[in-house]
Short mmCIF file of C-alpha atoms in Angstrom, two decimals:
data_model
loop_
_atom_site.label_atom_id
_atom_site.label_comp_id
_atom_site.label_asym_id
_atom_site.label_seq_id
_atom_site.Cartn_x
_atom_site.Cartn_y
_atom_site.Cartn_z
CA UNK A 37 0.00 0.00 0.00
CA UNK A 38 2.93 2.50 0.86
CA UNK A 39 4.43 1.69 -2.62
CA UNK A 40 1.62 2.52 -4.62
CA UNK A 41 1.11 5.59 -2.54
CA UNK A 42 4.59 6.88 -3.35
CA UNK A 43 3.80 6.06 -7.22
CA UNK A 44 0.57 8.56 -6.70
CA UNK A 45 1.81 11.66 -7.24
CA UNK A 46 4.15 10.95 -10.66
CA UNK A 47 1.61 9.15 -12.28
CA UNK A 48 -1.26 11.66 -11.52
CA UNK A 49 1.17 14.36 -13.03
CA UNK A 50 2.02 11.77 -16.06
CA UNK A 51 -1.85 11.55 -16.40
CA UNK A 52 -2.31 14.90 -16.54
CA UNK A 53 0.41 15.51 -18.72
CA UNK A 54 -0.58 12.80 -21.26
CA UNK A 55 -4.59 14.33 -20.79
CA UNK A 56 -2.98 17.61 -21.92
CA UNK A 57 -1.19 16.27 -24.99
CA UNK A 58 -4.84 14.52 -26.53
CA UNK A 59 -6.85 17.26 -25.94
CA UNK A 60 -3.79 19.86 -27.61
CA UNK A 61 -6.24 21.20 -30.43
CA UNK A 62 -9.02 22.63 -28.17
CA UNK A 63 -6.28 24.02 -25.72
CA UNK A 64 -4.47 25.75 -28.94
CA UNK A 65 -8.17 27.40 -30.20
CA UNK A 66 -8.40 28.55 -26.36
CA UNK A 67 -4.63 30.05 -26.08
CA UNK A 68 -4.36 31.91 -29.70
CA UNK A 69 -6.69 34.31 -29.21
CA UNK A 70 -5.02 35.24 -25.71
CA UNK A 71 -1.58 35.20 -26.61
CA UNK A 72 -0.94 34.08 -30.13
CA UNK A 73 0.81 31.19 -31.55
CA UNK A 74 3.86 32.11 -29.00
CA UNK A 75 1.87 31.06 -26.00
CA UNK A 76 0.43 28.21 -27.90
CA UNK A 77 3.97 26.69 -29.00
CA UNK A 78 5.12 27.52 -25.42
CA UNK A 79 2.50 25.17 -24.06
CA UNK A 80 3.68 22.53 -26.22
CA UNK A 81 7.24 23.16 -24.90
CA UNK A 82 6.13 23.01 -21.20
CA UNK A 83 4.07 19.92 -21.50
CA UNK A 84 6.93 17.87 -22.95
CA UNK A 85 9.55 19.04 -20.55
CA UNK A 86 7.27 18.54 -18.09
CA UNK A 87 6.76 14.74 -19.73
CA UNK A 88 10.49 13.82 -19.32
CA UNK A 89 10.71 15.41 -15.73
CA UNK A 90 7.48 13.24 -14.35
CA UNK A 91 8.86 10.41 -16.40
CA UNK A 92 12.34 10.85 -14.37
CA UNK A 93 10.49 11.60 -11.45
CA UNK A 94 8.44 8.23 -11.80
CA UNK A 95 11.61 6.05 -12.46
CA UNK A 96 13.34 7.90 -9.34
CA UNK A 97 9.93 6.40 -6.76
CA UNK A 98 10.35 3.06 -9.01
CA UNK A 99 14.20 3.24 -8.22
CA UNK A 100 13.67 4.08 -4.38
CA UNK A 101 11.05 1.69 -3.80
CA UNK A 102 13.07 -0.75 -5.23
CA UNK A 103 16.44 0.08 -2.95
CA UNK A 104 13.81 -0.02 0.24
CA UNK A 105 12.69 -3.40 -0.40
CA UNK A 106 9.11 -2.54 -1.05
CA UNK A 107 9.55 -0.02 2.79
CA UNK A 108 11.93 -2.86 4.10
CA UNK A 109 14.85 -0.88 5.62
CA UNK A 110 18.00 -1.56 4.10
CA UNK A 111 20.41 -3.81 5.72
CA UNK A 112 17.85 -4.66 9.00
CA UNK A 113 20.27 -7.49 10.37
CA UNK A 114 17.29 -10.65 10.26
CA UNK A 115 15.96 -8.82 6.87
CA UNK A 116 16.28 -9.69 2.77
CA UNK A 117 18.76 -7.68 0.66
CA UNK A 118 17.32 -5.24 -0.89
CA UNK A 119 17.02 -6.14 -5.38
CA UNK A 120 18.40 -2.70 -6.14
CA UNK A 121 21.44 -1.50 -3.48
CA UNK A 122 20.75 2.02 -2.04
CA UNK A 123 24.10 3.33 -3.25
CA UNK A 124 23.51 2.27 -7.30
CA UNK A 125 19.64 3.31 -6.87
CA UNK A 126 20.85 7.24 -6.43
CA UNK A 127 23.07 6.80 -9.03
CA UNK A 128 20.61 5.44 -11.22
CA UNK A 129 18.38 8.28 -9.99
CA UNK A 130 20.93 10.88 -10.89
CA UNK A 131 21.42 9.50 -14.05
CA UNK A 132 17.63 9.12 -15.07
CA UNK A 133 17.79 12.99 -14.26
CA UNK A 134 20.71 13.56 -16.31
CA UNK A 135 18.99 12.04 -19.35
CA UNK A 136 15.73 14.03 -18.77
CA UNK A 137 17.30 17.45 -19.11
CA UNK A 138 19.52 16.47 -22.29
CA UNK A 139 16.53 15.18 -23.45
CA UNK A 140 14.64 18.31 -23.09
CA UNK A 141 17.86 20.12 -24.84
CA UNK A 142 17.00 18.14 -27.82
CA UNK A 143 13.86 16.73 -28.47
CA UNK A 144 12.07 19.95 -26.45
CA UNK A 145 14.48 23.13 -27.25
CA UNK A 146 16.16 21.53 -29.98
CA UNK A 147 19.59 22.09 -29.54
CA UNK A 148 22.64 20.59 -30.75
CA UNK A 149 23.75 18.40 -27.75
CA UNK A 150 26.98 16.85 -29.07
CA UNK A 151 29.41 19.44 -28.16
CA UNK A 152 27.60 19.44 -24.78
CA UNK A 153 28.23 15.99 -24.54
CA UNK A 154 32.11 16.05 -25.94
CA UNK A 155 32.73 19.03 -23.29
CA UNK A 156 31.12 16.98 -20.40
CA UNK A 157 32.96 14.13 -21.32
CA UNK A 158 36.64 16.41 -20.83
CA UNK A 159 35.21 17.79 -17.86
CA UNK A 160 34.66 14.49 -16.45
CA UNK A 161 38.01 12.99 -17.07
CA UNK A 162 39.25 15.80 -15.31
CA UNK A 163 37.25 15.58 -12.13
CA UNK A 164 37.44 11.79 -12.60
CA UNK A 165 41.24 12.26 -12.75
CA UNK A 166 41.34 14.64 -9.13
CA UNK A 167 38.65 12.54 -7.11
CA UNK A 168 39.80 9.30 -8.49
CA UNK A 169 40.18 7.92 -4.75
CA UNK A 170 36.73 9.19 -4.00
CA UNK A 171 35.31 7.51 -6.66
CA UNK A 172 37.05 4.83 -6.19
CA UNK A 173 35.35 4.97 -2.28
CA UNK A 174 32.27 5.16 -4.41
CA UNK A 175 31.98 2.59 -6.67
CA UNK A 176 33.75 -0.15 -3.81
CA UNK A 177 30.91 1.16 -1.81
CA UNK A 178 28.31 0.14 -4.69
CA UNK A 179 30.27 -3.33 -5.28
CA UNK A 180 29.63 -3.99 -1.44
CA UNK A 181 26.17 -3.14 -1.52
CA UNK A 182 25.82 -5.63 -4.62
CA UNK A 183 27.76 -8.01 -2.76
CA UNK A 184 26.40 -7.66 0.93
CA UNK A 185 29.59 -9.06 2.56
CA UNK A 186 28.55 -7.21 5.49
CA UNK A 187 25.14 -5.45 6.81
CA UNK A 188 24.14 -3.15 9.15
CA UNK A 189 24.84 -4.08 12.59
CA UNK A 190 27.63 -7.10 11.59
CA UNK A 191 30.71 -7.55 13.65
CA UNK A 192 33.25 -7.35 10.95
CA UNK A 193 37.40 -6.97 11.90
CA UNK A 194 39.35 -5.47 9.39
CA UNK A 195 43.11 -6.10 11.01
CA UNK A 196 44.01 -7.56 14.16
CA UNK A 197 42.95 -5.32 16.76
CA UNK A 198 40.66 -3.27 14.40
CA UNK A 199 37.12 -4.16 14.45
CA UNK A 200 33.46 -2.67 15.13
CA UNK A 201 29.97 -3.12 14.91
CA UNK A 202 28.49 -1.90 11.26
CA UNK A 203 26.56 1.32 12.06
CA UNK A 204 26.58 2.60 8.43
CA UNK A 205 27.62 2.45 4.73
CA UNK A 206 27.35 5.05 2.53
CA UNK A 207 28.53 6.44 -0.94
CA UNK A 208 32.20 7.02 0.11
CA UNK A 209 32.64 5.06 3.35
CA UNK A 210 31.48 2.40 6.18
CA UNK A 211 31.40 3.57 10.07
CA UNK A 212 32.29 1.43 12.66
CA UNK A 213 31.49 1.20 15.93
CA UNK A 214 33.95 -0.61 18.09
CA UNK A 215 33.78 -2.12 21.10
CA UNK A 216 34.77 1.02 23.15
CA UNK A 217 32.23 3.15 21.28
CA UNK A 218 34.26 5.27 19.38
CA UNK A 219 33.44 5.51 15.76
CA UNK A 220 35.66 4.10 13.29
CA UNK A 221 35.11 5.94 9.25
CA UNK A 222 37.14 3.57 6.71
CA UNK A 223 36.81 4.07 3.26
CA UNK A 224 35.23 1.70 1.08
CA UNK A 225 37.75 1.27 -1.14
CA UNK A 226 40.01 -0.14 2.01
CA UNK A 227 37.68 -2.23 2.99
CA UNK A 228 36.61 -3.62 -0.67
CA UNK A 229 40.55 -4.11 -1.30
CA UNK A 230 41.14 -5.64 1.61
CA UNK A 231 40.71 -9.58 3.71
CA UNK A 232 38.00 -8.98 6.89
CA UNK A 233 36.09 -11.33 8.76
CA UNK A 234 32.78 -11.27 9.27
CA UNK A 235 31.84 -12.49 12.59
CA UNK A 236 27.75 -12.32 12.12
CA UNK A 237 27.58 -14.09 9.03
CA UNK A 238 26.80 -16.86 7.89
CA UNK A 239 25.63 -17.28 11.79
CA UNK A 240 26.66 -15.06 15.23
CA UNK A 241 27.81 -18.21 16.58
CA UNK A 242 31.96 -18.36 16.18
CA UNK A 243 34.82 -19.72 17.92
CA UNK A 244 37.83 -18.17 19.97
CA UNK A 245 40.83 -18.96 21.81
CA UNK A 246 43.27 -18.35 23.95
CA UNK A 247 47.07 -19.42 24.05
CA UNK A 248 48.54 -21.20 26.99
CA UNK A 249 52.15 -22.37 27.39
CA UNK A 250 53.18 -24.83 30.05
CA UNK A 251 56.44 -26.72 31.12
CA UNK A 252 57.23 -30.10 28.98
CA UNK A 253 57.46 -31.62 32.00
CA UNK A 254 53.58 -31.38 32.28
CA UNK A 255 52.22 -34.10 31.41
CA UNK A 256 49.84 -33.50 27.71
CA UNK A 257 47.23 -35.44 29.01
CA UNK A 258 46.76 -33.86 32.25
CA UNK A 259 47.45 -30.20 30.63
CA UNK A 260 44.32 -31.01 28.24
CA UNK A 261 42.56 -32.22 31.05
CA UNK A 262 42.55 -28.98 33.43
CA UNK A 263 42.05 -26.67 30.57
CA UNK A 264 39.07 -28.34 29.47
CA UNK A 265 37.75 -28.85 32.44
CA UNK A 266 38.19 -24.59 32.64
CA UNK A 267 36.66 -24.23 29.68
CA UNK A 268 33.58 -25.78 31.15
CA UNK A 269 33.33 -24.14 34.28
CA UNK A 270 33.87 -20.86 32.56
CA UNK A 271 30.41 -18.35 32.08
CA UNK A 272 29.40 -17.73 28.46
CA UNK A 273 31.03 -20.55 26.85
CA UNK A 274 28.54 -22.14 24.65
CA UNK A 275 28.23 -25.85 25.90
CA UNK A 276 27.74 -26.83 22.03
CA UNK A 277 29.89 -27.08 19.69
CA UNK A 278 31.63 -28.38 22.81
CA UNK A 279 35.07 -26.94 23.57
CA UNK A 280 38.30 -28.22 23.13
CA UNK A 281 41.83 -28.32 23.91
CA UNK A 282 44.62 -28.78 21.09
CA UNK A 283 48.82 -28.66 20.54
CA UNK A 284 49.63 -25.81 18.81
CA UNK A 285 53.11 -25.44 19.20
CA UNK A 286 56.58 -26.48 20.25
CA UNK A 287 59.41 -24.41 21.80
CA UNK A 288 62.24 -24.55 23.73
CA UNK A 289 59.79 -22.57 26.37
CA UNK A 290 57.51 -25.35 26.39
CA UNK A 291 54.63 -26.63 24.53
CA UNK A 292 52.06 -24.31 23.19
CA UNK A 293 48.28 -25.39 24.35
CA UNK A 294 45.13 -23.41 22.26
CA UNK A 295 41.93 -23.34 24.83
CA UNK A 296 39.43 -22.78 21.99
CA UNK A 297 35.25 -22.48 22.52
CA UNK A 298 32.44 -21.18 20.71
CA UNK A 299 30.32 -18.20 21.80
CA UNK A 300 27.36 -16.72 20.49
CA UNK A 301 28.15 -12.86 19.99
CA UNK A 302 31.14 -11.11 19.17
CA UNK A 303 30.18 -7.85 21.56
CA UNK A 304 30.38 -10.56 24.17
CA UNK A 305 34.55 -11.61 23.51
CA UNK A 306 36.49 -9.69 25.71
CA UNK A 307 34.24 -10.34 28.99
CA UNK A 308 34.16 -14.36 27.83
CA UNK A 309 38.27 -14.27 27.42
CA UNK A 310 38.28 -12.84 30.54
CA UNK A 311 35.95 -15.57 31.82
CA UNK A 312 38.27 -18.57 30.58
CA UNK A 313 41.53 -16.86 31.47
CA UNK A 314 40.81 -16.26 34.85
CA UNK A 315 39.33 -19.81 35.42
CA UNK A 316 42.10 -21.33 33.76
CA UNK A 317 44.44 -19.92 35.87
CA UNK A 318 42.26 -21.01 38.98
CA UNK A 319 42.02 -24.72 37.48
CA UNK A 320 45.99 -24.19 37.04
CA UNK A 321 46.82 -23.02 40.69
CA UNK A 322 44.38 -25.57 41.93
CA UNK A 323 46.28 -28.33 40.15
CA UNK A 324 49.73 -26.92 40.86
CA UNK A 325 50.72 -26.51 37.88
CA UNK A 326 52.45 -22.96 36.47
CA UNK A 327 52.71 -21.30 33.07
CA UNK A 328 55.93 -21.90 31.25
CA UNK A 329 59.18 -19.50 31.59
CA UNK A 330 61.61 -18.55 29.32
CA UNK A 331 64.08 -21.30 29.71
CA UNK A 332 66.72 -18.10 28.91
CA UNK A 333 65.65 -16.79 32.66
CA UNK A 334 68.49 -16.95 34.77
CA UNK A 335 67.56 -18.84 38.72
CA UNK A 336 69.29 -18.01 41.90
CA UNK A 337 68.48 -21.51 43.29
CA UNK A 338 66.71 -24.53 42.31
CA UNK A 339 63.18 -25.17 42.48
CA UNK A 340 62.19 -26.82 45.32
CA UNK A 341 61.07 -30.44 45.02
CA UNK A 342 57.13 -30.85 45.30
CA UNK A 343 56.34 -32.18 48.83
CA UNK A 344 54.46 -35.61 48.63
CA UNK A 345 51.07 -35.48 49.46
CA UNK A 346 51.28 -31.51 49.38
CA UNK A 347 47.91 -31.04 47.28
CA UNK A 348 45.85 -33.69 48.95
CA UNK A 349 46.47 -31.15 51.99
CA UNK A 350 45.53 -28.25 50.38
CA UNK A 351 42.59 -29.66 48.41
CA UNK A 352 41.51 -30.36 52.20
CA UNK A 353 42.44 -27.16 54.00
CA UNK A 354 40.05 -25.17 51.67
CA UNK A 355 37.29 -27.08 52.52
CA UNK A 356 34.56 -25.81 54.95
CA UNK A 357 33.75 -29.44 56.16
CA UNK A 358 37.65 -29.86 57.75
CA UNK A 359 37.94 -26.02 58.65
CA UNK A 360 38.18 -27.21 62.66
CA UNK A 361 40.89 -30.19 62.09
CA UNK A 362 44.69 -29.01 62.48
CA UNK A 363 47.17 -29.25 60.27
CA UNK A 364 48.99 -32.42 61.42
CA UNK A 365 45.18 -33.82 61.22
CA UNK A 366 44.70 -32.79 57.86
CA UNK A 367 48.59 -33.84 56.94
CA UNK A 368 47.20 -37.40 58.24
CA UNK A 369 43.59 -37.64 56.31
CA UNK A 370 45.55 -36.28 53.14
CA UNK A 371 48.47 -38.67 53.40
CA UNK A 372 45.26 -41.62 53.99
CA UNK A 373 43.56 -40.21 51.10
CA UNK A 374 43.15 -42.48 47.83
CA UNK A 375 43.97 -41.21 44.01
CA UNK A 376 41.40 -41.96 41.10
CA UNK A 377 41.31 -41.46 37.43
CA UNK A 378 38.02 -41.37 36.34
CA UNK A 379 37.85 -41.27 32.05
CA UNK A 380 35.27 -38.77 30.35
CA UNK A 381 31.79 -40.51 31.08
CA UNK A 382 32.54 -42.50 33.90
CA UNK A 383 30.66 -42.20 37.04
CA UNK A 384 31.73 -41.55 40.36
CA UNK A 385 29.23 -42.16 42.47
CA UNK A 386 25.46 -43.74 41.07
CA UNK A 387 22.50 -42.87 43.10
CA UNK A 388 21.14 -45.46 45.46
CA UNK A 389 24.31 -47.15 46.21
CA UNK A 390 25.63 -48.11 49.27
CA UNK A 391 28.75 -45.77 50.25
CA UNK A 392 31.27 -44.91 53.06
CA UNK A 393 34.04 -42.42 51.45
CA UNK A 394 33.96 -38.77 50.12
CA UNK A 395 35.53 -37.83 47.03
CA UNK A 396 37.70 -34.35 46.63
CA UNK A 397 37.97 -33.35 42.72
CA UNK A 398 41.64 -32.14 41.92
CA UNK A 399 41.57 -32.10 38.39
CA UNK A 400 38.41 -32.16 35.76
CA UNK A 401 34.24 -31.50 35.87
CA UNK A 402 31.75 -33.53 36.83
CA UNK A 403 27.77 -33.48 36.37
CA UNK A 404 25.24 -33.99 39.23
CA UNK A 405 22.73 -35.50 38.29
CA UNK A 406 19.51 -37.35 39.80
CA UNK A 407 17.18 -40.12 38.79
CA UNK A 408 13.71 -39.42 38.52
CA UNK A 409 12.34 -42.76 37.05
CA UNK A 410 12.27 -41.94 33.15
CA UNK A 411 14.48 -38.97 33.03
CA UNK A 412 17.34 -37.53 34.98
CA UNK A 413 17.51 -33.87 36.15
CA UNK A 414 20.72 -31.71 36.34
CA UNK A 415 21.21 -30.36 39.96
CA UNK A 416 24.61 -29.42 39.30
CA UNK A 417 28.16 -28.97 37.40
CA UNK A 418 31.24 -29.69 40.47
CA UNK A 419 34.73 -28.23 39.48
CA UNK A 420 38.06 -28.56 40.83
CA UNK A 421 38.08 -27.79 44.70
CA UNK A 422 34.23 -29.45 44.99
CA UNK A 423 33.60 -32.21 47.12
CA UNK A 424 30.77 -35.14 46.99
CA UNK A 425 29.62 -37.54 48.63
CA UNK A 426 30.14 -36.30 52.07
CA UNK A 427 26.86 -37.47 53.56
CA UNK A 428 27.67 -41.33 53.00
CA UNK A 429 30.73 -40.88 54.44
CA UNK A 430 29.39 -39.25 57.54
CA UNK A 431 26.40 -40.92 58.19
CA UNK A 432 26.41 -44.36 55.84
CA UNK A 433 23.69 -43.39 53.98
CA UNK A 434 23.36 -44.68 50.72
CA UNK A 435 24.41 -42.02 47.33
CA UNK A 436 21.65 -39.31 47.34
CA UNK A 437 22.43 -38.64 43.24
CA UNK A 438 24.64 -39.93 40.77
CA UNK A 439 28.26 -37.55 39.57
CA UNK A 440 29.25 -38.58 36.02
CA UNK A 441 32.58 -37.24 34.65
CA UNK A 442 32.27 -34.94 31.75
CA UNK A 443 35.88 -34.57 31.49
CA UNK A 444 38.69 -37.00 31.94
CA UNK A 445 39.16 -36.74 35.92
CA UNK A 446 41.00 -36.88 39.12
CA UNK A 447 39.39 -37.48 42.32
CA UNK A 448 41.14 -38.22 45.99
CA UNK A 449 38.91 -40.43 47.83
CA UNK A 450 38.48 -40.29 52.34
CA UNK A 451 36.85 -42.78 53.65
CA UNK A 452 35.70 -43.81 57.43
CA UNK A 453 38.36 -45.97 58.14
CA UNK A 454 40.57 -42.82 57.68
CA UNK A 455 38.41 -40.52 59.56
CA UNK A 456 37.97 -42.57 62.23
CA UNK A 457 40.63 -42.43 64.48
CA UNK A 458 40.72 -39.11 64.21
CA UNK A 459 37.35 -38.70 65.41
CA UNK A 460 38.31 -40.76 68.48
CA UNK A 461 41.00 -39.09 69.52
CA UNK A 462 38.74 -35.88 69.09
CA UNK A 463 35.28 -36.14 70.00
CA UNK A 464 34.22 -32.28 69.72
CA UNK A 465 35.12 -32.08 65.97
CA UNK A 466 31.90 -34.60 65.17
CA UNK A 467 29.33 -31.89 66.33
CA UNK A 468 31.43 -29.71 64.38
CA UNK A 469 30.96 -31.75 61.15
CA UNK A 470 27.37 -32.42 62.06
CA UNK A 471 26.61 -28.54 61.89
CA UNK A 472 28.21 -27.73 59.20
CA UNK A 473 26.85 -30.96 56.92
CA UNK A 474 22.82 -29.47 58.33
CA UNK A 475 23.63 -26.33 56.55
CA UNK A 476 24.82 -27.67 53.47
CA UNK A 477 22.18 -30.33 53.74
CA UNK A 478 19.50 -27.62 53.80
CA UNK A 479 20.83 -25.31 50.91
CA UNK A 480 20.97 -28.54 49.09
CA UNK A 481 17.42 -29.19 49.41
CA UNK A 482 16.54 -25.99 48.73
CA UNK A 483 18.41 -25.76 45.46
CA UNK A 484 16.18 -29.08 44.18
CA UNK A 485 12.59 -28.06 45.04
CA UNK A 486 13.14 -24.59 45.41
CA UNK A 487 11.10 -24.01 48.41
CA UNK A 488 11.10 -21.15 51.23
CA UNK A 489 12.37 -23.00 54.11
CA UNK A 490 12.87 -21.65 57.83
CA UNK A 491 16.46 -21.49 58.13
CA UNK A 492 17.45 -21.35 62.34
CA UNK A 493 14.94 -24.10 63.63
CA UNK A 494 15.18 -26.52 60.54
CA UNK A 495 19.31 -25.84 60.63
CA UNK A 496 19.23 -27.13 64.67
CA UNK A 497 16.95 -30.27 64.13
CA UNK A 498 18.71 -31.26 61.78
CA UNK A 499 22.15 -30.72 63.47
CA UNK A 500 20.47 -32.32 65.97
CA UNK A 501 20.11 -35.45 63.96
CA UNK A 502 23.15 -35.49 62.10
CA UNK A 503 25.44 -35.49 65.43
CA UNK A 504 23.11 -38.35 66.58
CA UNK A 505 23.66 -40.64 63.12
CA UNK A 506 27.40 -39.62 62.79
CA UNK A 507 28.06 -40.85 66.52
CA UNK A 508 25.99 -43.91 66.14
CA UNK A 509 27.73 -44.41 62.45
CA UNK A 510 31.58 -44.05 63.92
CA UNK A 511 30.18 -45.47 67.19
CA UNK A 512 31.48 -42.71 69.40
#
C-alpha cells in the first residue's frame, strides 16, 4: 500500500500531462486568441519538458522503492537484501535525471547536444582524474552493496585489533562502531581491497581462543585435562559445539596449548576471554601446575622439590567441612587419602548405592545429576576444589544422586576408616561436622525443590540429627 502511494503523485502528473497532450487542439483554439501562436507553442514546450521530468520523477519512486525493499529498511540485520542497493539506486536516480534534461535540450528546445556531450565528457576525465580515490570509495561502496559481505549491525574486523559493529555504509565510506564506542570511518575502497572477517555471518555463533604455554614436564594429558575442564566451568562458553583443547606449538619454552570455545556474539569476547583466562588460571593453581618460563631466565636456586602429598592437603584445607581439624590432622587424612582417574563418562558415584568415602575433585568437571524414574535432572556442574559424597561418608547413607565425569578426571577419595581415628582421639570435631553438613544439607534441598524453608529451627533439628547418626555411624 505505501508503494503505490509513493507512485501517486508521478503518475497523476504523467496523467495529466498525457490528458494535456490529446486534448492539444481545443487548448491551442483557447490560447491563440489570448496570446498568439507564442503562447500556444510555449504550451507545447512546457508539457513535454514537463513529460520527461514526471517520467524521471516516476523512475526515481520506481528506483527508491526498489532500494527499500518494497519499505523494508535496508540492511535490518534478520531482513532480505534489498534487489536494487541504495548506493547504485541514487546513481541510477541521478542518471535518469541527467537524461531528462539532455533530453529536453534536444527533443524539447532543440539544440545541438553533441558538443555538450564532448565538453562533459573532458570535464569528467578531469574531475574523474582529481577525485579518483573518491570515486574509487564510491563505486567499492556500490560493489559492497551488490555483494552484501557485510550489513548493518555485523561484527566485521578489518586487522588484528581493528574491528566494530556496522553502524553505516554510505557512498564514500562504512562507520564502525567498536567495542569502546568510538566511531571508526574507513573508506570503502580499504575495505573492498582488503581480507576482513565477518563475525555475524553466515551465523553469530563463532569460535575463539586463547594461548597457553606450560612446562614439557607437564604431562599433555593432564594439561588437556585442566584446561578443558576450565573451559567448562567458565560463564558464556557455549556448551555446544563443545570446547576443546589442542597442541599448537613447540618451543624450547615449552609446549604451546590453544583453549578454543564457541560463543554466540562477538560484543560478548572480551568479557568471555576474561571468563576462561581467569578460570584457567584457577584450574591451574588448583592443580599446581604454572605457566611456562623462558628457559633463557636466569635462577638463583633450584626449584624446590614438590612435597608428597602436598595437594591432597591443600585440596583439604580449603574445605569448609575440615575447617576445625589441624594441620597435622589434615597432613594425616591427606596422606590416607586415595587417588582416582576417572575417564570422560565414567561415574563416580550412582544414586542409590551403598557408600562410606567422600571424594575431593583435583583435576576435571563432573555433572550432578539425579534419577527421577524416566528422566534424569541436572542439579549441578562440580569443578576442581568441589567435594561429593560427604553425607555417605558421615552418616552411611546410601548415594543421594549420581556424579558422572564430563571430562577425563581426578578425584582423591576419604573414607571412614581414615576418619575414624581421628574422630576418636577428638570427639568435639563430630558436632562440628554435624553442623556444618545441616547447613549444606539444607541449601541442598533448597536448590532441588526450590522451596522457602525456615532457616534457624530446621538448621538445629537437623544438626540435631546429624550429630546423633554420625556418633551412632563411627560409634562414638
Amino acid at each position: 500500500m505505501n508503494a503505490v502511494r509513493r507512485l501517486l503523485a508521478p503518475l497523476a502528473l504523467l496523467a495529466l500531462l498525457a490528458a494535456a497532450v490529446l486534448h492539444r487542439p481545443w487548448l491551442h483554439a483557447r490560447l491563440e486568441p489570448l496570446g498568439g501562436p507564442a503562447v500556444s507553442n510555449g504550451f507545447d514546450m512546457a508539457v513535454a519538458a514537463a513529460a520527461w521530468l514526471a517520467f524521471a520523477w516516476a523512475g526515481s519512486r520506481a528506483l527508491d522503492l526498489l532500494a527499500t525493499g518494497n519499505g523494508r529498511a535496508n540492511g535490518r540485520p534478520g531482513g532480505r537484501p534489498p534487489p536494487i542497493p541504495r548506493l547504485l539506486s541514487d546513481l541510477l536516480r541521478a542518471l535518469l535525471y541527467v537524461a531528462a534534461l539532455v533530453a529536453i535540450l534536444a527533443f524539447v528546445l532543440e539544440q545541438p547536444v553533441t558538443g555538450l556531450l564532448a565538453t562533459s565528457g573532458v570535464m569528467i576525465a578531469v574531475l574523474g582524474f582529481a577525485l579518483r580515490n573518491m570515486i574509487a570509495d564510491i563505486f567499492s561502496g556500490i560493489a559492497l552493496n551488490i555483494e552484501h559481505p557485510y550489513r548493518i549491525g555485523d561484527w566485521i574486523e578489518l586487522a588484528p585489533g581493528v574491528s566494530g559493529r556496522v553502524d553505516e555504509i554510505n557512498w564514500r565510506a562504512t562507520r564502525l562502531i567498536t567495542a569502546d564506542g568510538a566511531a571508526l570511518i574507513v573508506p570503502n575502497g580499504i575495505v573492498a581491497g582488503s581480507r576482513f572477517v565477518n563475525f555475524s555471518r553466515p551465523e553469530p555463533r563463532f569460535r575463539a581462543a586463547i594461548p597457553i604455554l606450560l612446562d614439557h614436564d607437564v604431562p599433555a594429558a593432564r594439561a588437556k585435562r585442566v584446561l578443558l575442564s576450565a573451559l567448562l566451568c567458565a560463564d558464556g562458553v557455549l556448551a555446544t559445539p563443545r570446547p576443546d583443547v589442542v597442541i599448537d606449538s613447540f618451543s624450547p619454552n615449552g609446549v604451546g596449548y590453544q583453549a578454543r570455545f564457541w560463543l554466540d556474539d562477538y560484543e560478548r569476547l572480551s568479557a568471555v576471554r576474561d571468563a576462561v583466562a581467569t578460570v584457567i588460571l584457577e584450574h591451574l593453581g588448583r592443580a599446581g601446575i604454572e605457566l611456562a618460563r623462558p628457559k633463557q631466565e636466569l635462577r638463583t636456586h633450584r626449584p624446590a622439590k614438590p612435597v608428597p602429598g602436598a595437594l591432597r592437603r591443600s585440596l583439604l584445607r580449603q574445605l569448609d567441612l575440615f575447617a576445625a581439624f589441624d594441620e597435622a590432622e589434615v597432613a594425616e587424612l591427606g596422606q590416607a587419602m586415595r587417588r582416582h582417574h576417572i575417564p570422560a563418562g565414567g561415574v563416580a558415584v550412582r544414586q542409590g548405592e551403598a557408600g562410606e568415602s567422600l571424594f575431593v575433585i583435583a583435576e576435571g568437571v563432573f555433572d550432578v545429576t539425579l534419577d527421577q524414574g524416566r528422566h534424569a535432572v541436572h542439579l549441578d556442574r562440580l569443578r576442581p576444589g568441589d567435594l561429593f559424597g560427604e553425607m555417605s561418608l558421615l552418616t552411611g547413607q546410601p548415594r543421594s544422586a549420581s556424579v558422572v565425569a564430563c571430562t577425563d578426571a581426578v578425584v582423591f577419595e576419604l573414607d571412614k576408616g581414615h576418619l575414624d581415628p581421628v574422630l576418636r582421639r577428638r570427639p568435639e570435631l563430630a558436632r562440628q561436622l554435624a553442623e556444618l553438613m545441616a547447613n549444606r544439607q539444607l541449601h541442598n534441598d533448597a536448590e532441588r525443590d526450590r522451596l522457602g524453608r525456615d532457616g534457624a529451627g530446621q538448621s538445629l533439628a537437623a544438626s540435631q540429627d546429624l550429630l546423633a547418626r554420625l556418633r551412632g555411624f563411627f560409634k562414638l
